[in-house]
Structures are given as structure tokens and as C-alpha cells.
Coordinates of C-alpha atoms and ligand atoms in Angstrom, one line a residue:
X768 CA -10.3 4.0 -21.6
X769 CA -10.5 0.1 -21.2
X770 CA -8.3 -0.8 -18.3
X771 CA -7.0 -3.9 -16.5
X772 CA -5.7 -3.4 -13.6
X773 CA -3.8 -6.4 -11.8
X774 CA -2.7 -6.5 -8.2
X775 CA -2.8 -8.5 -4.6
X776 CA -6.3 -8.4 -3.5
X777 CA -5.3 -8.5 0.2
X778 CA -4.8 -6.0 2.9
X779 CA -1.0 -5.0 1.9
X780 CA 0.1 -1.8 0.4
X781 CA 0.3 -2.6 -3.3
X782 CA -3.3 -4.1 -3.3
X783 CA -5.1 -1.0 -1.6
X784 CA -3.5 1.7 -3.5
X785 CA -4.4 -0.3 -7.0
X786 CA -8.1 -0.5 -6.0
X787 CA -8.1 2.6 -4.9
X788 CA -6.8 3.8 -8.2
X789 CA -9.2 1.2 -10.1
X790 CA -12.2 2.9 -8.3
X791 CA -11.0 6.8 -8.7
X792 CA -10.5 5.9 -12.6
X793 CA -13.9 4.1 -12.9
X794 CA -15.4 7.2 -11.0
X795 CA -14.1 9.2 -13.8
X796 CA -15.4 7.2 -16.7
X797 CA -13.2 4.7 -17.3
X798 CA -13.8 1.2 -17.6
X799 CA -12.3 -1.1 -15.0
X800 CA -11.2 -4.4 -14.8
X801 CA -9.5 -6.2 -12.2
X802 CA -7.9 -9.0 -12.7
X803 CA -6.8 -11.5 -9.7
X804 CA -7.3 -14.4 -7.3
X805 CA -10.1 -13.0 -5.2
X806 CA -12.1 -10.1 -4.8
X807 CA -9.8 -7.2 -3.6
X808 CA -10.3 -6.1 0.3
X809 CA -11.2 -2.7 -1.0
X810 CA -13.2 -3.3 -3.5
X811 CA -16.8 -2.8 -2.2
X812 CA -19.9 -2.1 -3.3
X813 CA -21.5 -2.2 -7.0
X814 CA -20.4 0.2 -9.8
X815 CA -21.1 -0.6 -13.7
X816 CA -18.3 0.5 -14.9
X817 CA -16.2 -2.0 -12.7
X818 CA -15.4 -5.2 -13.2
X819 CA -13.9 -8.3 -11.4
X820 CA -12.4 -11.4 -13.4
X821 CA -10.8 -14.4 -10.8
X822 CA -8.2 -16.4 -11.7
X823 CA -8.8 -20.0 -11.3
X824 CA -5.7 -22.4 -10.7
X825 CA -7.3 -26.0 -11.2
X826 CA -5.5 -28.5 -9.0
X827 CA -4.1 -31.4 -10.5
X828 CA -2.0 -34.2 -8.4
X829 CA 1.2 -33.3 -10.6
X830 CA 1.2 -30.0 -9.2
X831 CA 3.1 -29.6 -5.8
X832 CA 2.4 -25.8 -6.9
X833 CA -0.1 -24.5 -8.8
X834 CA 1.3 -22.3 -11.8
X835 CA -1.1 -19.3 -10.9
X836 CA 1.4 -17.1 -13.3
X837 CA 0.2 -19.3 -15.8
X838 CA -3.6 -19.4 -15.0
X839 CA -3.0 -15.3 -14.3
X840 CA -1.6 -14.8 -17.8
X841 CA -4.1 -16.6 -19.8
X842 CA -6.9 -14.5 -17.6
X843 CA -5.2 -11.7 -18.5
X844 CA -5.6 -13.2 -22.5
X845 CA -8.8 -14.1 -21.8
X846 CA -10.3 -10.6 -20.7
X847 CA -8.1 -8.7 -23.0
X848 CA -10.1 -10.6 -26.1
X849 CA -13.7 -10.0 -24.6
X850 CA -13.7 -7.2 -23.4
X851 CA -11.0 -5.2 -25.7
X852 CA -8.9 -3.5 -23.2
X853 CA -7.1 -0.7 -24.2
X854 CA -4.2 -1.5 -21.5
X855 CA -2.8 -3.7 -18.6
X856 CA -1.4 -2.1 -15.7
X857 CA 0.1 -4.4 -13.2
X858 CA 0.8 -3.6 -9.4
X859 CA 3.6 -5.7 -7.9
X860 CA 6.2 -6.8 -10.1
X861 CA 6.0 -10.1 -8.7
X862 CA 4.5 -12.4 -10.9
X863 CA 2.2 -9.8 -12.2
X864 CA 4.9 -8.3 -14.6
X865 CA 6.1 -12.0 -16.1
X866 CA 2.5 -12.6 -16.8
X867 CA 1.8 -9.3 -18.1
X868 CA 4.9 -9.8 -21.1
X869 CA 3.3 -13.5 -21.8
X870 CA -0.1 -12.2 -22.7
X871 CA 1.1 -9.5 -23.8
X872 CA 3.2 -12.0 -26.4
X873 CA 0.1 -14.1 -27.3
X874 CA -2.2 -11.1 -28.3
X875 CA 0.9 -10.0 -30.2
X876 CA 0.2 -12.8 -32.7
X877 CA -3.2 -11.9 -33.4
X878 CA -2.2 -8.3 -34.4
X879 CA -3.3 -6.8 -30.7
X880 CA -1.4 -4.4 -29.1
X881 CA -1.8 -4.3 -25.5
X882 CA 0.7 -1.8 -23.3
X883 CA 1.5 -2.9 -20.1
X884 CA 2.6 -0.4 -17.0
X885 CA 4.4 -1.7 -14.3
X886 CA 3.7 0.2 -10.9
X887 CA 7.0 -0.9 -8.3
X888 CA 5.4 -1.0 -4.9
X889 CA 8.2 -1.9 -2.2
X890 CA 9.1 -5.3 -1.4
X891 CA 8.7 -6.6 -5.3
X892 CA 12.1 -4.4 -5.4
X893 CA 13.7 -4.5 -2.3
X894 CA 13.4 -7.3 -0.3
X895 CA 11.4 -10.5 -2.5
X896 CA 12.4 -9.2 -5.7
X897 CA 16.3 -9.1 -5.6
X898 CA 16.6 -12.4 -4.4
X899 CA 18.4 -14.2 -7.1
X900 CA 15.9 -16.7 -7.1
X901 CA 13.3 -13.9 -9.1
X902 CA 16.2 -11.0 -10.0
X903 CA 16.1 -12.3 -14.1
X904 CA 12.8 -12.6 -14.3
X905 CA 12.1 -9.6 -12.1
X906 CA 14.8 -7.3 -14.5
X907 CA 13.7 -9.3 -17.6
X908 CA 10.3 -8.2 -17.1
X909 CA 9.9 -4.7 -15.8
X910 CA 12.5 -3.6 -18.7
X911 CA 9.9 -5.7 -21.4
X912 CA 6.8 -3.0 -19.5
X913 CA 6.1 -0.4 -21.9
X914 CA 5.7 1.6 -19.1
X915 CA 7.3 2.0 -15.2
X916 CA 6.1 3.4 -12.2
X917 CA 7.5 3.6 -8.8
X918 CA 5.6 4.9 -5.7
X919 CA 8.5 6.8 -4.6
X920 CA 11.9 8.5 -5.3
X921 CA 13.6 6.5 -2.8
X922 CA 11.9 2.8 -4.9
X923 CA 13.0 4.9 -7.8
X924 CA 16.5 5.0 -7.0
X925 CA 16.7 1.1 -5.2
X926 CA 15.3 -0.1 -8.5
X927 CA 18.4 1.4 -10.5
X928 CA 20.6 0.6 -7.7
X929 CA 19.7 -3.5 -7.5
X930 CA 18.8 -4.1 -11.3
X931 CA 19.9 -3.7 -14.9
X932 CA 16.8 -1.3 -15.7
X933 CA 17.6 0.3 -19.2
X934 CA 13.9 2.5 -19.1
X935 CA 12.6 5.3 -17.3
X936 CA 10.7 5.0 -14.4
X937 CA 8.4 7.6 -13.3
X938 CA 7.8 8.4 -10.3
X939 CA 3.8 8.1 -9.2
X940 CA 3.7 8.9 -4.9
X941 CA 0.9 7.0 -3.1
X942 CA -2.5 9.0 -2.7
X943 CA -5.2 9.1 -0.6
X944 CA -8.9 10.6 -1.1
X945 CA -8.5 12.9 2.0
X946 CA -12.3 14.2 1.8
X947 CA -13.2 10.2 2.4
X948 CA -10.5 9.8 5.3
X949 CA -10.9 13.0 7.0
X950 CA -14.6 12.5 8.6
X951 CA -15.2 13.7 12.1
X952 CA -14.4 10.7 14.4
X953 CA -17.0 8.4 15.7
X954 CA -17.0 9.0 19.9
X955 CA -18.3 6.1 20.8
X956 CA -15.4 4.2 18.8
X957 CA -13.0 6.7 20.7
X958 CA -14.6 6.1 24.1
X959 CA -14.6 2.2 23.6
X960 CA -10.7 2.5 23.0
X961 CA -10.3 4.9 25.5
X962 CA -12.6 5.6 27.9
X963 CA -10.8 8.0 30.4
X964 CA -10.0 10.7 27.1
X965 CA -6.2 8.7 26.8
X966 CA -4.1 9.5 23.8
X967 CA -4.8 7.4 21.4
X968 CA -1.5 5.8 19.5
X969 CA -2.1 3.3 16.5
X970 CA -0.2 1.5 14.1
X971 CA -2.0 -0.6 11.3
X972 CA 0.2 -3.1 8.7
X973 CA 0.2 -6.6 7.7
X974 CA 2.3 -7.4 10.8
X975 CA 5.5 -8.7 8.9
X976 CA 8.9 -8.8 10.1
X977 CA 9.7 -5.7 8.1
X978 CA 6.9 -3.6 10.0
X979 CA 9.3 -3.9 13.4
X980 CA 5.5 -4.1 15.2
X981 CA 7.7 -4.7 18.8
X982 CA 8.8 -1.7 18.5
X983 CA 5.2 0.3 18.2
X984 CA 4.8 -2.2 21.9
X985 CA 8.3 -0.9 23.1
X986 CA 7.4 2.8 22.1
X987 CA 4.1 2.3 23.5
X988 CA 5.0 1.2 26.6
X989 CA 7.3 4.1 27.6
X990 CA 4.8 6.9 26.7
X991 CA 2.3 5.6 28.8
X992 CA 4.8 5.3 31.6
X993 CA 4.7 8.9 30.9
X994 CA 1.1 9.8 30.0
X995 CA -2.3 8.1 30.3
X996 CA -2.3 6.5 26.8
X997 CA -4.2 3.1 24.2
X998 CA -2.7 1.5 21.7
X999 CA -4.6 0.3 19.1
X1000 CA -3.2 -2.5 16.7
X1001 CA -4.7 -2.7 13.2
X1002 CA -4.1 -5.7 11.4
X1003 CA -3.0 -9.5 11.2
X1004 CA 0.0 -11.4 10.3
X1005 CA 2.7 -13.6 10.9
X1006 CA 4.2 -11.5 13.8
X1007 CA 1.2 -11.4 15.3
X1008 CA 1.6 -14.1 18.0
X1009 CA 4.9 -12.5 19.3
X1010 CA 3.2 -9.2 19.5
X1011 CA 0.4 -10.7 21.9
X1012 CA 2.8 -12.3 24.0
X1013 CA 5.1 -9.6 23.9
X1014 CA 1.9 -7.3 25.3
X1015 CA 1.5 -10.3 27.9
X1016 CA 4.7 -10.4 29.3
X1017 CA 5.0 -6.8 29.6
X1018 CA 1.4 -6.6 32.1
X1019 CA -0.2 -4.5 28.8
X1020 CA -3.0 -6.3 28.0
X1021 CA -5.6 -3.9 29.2
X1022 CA -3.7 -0.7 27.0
X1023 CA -3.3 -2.3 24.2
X1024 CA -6.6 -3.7 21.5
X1025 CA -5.6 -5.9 19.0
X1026 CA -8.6 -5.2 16.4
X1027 CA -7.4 -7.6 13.4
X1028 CA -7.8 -6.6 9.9
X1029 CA -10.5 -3.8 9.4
X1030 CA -12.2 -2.3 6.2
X1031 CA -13.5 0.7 7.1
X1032 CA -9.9 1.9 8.1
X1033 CA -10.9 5.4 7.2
X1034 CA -13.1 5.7 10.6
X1035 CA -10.8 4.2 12.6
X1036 CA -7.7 6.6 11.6
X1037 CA -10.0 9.5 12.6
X1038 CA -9.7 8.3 16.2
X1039 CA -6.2 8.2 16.5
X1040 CA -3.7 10.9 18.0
X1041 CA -0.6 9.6 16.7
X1042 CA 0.5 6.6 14.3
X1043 CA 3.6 4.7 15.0
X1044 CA 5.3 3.4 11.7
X1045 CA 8.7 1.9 12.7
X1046 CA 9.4 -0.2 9.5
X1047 CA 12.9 -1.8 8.7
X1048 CA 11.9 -0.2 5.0
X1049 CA 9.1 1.2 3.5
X1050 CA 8.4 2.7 0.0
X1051 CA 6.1 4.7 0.8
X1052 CA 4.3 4.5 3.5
X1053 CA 0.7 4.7 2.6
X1054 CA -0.7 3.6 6.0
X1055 CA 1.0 6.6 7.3
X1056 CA -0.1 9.0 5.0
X1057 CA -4.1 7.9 5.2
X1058 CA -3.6 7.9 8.9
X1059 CA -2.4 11.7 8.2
X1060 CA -5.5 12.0 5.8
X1061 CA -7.5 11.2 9.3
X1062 CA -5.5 13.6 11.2
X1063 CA -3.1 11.8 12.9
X1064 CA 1.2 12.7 13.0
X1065 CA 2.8 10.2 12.4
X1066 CA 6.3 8.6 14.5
X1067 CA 8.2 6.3 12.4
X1068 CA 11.6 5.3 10.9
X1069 CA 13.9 7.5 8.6
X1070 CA 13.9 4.3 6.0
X1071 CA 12.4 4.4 2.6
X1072 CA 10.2 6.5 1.2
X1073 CA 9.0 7.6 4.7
X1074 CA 11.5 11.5 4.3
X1075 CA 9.6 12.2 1.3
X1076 CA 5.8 12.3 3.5
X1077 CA 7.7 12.9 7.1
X1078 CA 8.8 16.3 7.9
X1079 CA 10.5 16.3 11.4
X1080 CA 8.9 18.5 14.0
X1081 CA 6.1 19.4 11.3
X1082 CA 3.6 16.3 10.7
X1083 CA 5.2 14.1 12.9
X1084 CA 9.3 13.2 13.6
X1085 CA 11.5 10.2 12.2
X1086 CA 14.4 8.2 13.7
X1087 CA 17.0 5.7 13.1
X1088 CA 15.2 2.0 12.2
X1089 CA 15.4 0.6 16.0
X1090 CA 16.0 3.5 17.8
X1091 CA 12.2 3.3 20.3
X1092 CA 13.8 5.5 22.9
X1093 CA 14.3 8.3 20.3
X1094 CA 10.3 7.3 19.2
X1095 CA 8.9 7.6 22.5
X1096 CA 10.8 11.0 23.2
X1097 CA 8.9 12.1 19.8
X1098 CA 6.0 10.7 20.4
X1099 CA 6.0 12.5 23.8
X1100 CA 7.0 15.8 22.4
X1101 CA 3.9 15.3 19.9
X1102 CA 0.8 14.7 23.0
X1103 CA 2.0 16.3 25.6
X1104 CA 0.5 19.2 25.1
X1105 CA -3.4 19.9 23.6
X1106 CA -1.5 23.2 21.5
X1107 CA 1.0 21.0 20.2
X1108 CA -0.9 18.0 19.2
X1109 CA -3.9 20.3 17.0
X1110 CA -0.9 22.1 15.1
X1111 CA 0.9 18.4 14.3
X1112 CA -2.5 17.1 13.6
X1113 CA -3.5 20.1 11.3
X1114 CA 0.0 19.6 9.4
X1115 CA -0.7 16.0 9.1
X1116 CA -3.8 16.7 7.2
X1117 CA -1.9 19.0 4.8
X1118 CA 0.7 16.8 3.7
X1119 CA -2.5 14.6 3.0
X1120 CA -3.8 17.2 1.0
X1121 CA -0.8 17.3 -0.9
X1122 CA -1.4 13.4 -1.7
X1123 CA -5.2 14.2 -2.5
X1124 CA -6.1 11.5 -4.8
X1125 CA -7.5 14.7 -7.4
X1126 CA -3.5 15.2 -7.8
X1127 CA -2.3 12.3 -8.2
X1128 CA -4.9 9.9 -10.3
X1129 CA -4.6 12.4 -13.1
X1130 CA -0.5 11.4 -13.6
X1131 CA -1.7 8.0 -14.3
X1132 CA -4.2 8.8 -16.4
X1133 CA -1.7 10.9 -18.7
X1134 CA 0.2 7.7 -18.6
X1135 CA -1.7 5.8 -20.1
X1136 CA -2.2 8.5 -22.9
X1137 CA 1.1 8.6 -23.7
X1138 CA 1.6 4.9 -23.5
X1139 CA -1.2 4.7 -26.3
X1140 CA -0.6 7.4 -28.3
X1141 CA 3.1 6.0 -28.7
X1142 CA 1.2 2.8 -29.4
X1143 CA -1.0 3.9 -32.3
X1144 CA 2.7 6.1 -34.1
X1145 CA 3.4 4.5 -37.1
Ligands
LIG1878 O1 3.2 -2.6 3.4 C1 3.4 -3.7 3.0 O2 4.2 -4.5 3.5 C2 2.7 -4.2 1.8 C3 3.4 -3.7 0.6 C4 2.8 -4.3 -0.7 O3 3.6 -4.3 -1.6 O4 1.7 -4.7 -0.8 O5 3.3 -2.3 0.6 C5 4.2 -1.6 -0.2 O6 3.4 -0.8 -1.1 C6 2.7 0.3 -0.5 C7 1.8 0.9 -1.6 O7 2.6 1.4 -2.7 C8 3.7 1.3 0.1 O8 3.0 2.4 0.6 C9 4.4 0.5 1.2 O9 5.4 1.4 1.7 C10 5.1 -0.7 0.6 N1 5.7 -1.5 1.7 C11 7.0 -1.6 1.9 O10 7.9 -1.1 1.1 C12 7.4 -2.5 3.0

């Protein structure tokens, strides 16, 4: 198949799990395109089967902002007439579903049919997205997508709770490849971060409010009251400032590395003994789950998505958004003890397994069939 793929190219959720599923699908055959503002973080390396197109907003002094939706949907035109794509599947409702209906309108005229899948990813829904400001557009559009996904049966269920959705949406969880994330761990990384053999806690994200990244420091700073323990911080983002000072004020500065935004994420998951994921809300979850993929448990909130990865007292524990004295007495009960630790770590890596990108690229794949099979019935 010809596919477009459309997402975020930056480090957040929605943008990693679409190039990740760009790069599995060209890996089987198919013939990729992505279409977006800049090269996607995770999209690396050369492959001739894969293909990036940017979308260029020209400036013009009228413009106090640049209609990217507008530059995005005549891309999308553009690439759907040269290099005959079969389909458009959009990540992020937000703009990339509006833009998705317009092209999908102009190639109407000229007699081409293009399907269009929405994939729901978290905040498109939940937080940006039902914010009257977007809710008709958001609604108008996802119920115009010939097909929906959502990463979860929690976004599932927010998605019919907070707009008029008159479709189906299927349910597609987040993946990971687990035989990429689960190499043996570099020890020289492991011994920079903690050179005395310390527990190694981590927490990666984009550092936004929702992420609650003062709690992983609040968490963090009564386990190691309790046992000789690193933090390692993953990531950059608006919060990121407070966080520092927060590790200042609280005499941390030599337990905790802020590392910034990474690429090769899959060797520094191998290193860590337990991830700390203490969102306000999340979807999904997919940090978590390739941090599992590496081995690690993982401590976090009971919002979201996170109940249908988390199994309490199995790969890792959950507790009530805010609650960092119930987080550190999990986290604590999870390294204490060597025994403990290897049997949380080993389940971690199964539920990964369960998420093995091999069991969950096919489901989009026979998506897509169906989307174009119902295409070509008279
Ligand atoms: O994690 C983020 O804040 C980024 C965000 C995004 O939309 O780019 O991630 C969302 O999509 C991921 C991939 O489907 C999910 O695993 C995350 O849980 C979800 N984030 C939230 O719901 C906050």
C-alpha cells in the first residue's frame, strides 16, 4: 500500500508512535510518506521505501499566524497527486484531521478517492481538543474520517463522553518493538549515572503541566531518604525551569541528571530500575510501556489509559493523581529487595511483549484493508 502518514514530528507521544508505525509498515513493504513541518525526531536513517514531504508556511506581513492547516492540506494534495497514495492516516486530531477532510474534498473533484484514518492520541481529546475554541471543528472532523482509532479504551470512551461522535472507533493500544528496547544495558552509561550501584529511577516526557514532573522530584526525594538512589530526568519543556529549581532548593542537585531530550531512548531505558509516570492524565502511556520494553516497573498515576498497561503489585503499582507518599511507599516496595525488583522487572518486560509491535502493526494494516476495500464497493 501507498501511505501518508501525518503527525507531530517532535518528541511527544502522538509523533513517536506514528513514526514508529510509518517505519514498521515500510519495513513490511509498504510505501511511506510522511507528511509534516520537519523531519520527525524518530525518523532516522535512510530507507527507499520512506519518504519525507515538509510543509512550508511562507510568511507574509498579513499574517499574525501562519495558516499551516492551510499549507498542510494542500501538501497533503500535493503528494496525494504525485505520488498516488492509496490512503491518509492522520495522528492528532488537531489540525491534522481538518486538513485531512479539505484534501480529501479537492481530490474528490478530480474523481480520487483518498480514505482518511484518524488515530486519537490523548490531549487532541481530552484537554486541547474539547476546548470550545476547537470542539466543532474537532467533532466535525473526526466524524467526516472514514476511519477512527484511539490508543486506548479509556480515549475510547472520553471521546464519546466529550463529543457528538456518530462512528465507531477502534481501539489500536500503543506498541513498542521490544526486541529493539530490550538490549542489555550499557555499564558505563549505568556507572556515569550511578557510580556507587544506586537504584536507578527515571521518568522521561515533554515536561508539561500534565506530566506532574514535581512529583517524580517529591517521590524521588523520599526513596532516597530511604535507599541510596539517581534520578534521571529525560526530556525538555515548559516545566522544566521549576523542576531545576525545585531540585535546587531541595539540596538534590548531585541525585538528580537532567539529560534533555534524547534519541536513542531505547539504551537509556535499559538502565533504569524503575520509571516514575505521575501524569494528571494519560492515554496511554507509551513512555511507560517502552520503559517496560527496557525492563523497567513502572510507578505512576491511576489516570487514563495507564490501568489498562499497570497491573498493581505485578509490573509496577498505581495511585491516586497526587498522592507521592503512596508513590514512594511503591516505589520502595519495588527496590528494596534484589528478589523483588528481577520478578517486577521480568513482568515489566512481558506486558511489553504483549505490546510487541508484531501484534499490534498488523490491526492497522487490516485497517486500512477494510477502509479500501469498502472504498472500491460499488
Ligand atoms: O505525552 C504527551 O504529552 C504527548 C502526547 C501527544 O499527543 O503527542 O502523547 C499522547 O499520545 C501518546 C501516544 O499515543 C500516549 O501514549 C500518551 O499517553 C498521550 N499523552 C497524554 O494523554 C497526556
Amino acid at each position: 500500500m501507498k501511505i501518508g502518514i501525518v503527525c507531530y514530528p517532535t518528541f511527544g507521544g502522538s509523533g513517536v508512535l506514528a513514526t514508529e508505525l510509518g517505519k514498521a509498515l515500510a519495513d513490511k513493504g509498504h510505501i511511506v510518506h510522511f507528511i509534516t513541518y520537519q523531519q520527525p525526531v524518530r525518523l532516522t536513517g535512510f530507507q527507499t521505501n520512506l519518504f519525507f514531504h515538509e510543509v512550508r508556511v511562507p510568511t507574509y506581513p498579513l499574517f499574525d499566524y501562519p495558516p499551516y492547516e492551510t499549507a498542510l492540506a494542500s501538501t497533503m494534495v500535493d503528494v496525494i497527486r504525485n505520488h498516488h497514495l492509496d490512503l491518509l492516516h492522520v495522528h492528532y486530531a488537531i489540525p491534522h484531521a481538518a486538513a485531512a477532510y479539505m484534501a480529501k474534498k479537492i481530490l474528490e473533484q478530480e474523481g480520487r478517492h483518498i480514505p482518511v484514518i484518524t488515530t486519537l492520541h490523548g490531549t487532541d481529546i481530552t484537554l486541547v481538543g474539547k476546548d470550545k475554541t476547537y470542539a466543532p471543528v474537532v467533532t466535525f472532523s473526526i466524524n467526516q474520517s472514514d476511519a477512527i482509532t484511539a490508543v486506548s479504551q479509556n480515549l475510547k470512551e472520553e471521546t464519546y463522553l466529550n463529543f457528538d461522535i456518530q462512528k465507531d472507533i477502534e481501539v489500536i493500544h500503543n506498541f513498542v518493538d521490544v526486541e529493539r528496547f530490550s538490549k542489555k544495558p550499557i555499564d558505563a552509561f549505568r556507572k556515569v549515572i550511578a557510580p556507587n550501584g544506586e537504584r536507578i529511577l527515571m521518568h522521561a516526557s515533554n515536561f508539561r503541566k500534565i506530566k506532574r514532573v514535581a512529583d517524580v522530584i517529591y517521590v524521588f526525594n523520599k526513596v532516597r531518604k530511604q535507599i541510596p538512589a539517581k534520578l534521571l530526568l529525560v526530556g525538555d519543556g515548559p516545566e522544566r525551569n521549576m523542576c531545576e529549581q525545585l531540585t535546587r532548593e531541595l539540596g538534590l542537585d548531585d541525585e538528580i541528571r537532567f539529560v534533555g531530550k534524547q534519541q536513542d531512548m531505547e539504551e537509556i531505558y535499559t538502565i533504569a530500575d524503575l520509571f516514575l509516570l505521575p501524569s494528571e492524565y494519560e492515554s496511554f502511556g507509551l513512555a511507560a510501556l517502552e520503559a517496560m520494553a527496557g525492563g523497567a516497573p513502572v510507578v505512576s498515576s491511576n489516570s487514563g489509559g495507564l490501568p489498562e498497561i499497570i497491573t498493581d503489585g505485578d509490573n509496577g503499582f498505581m495511585s491516586d493523581v497526587g498522592d507521592v507518599d503512596s508513590m514512594s511507599r511503591n516505589a520502595l516496595a519495588i527496590l528494596m529487595d534484589d528478589v523483588i525488583l528481577n520478578q517486577f522487572k521480568k513482568h515489566a518486560r512481558n506486558t511489553a511483549n504483549r505490546f510487541d509491535i508484531q501484534n499490534i502493526v498488523p490491526k492497522y494494516e487490516a485497517l486500512y484493508e477494510r477502509c479500501l476495500t469498502e472504498w472500491k464497493a460499488p
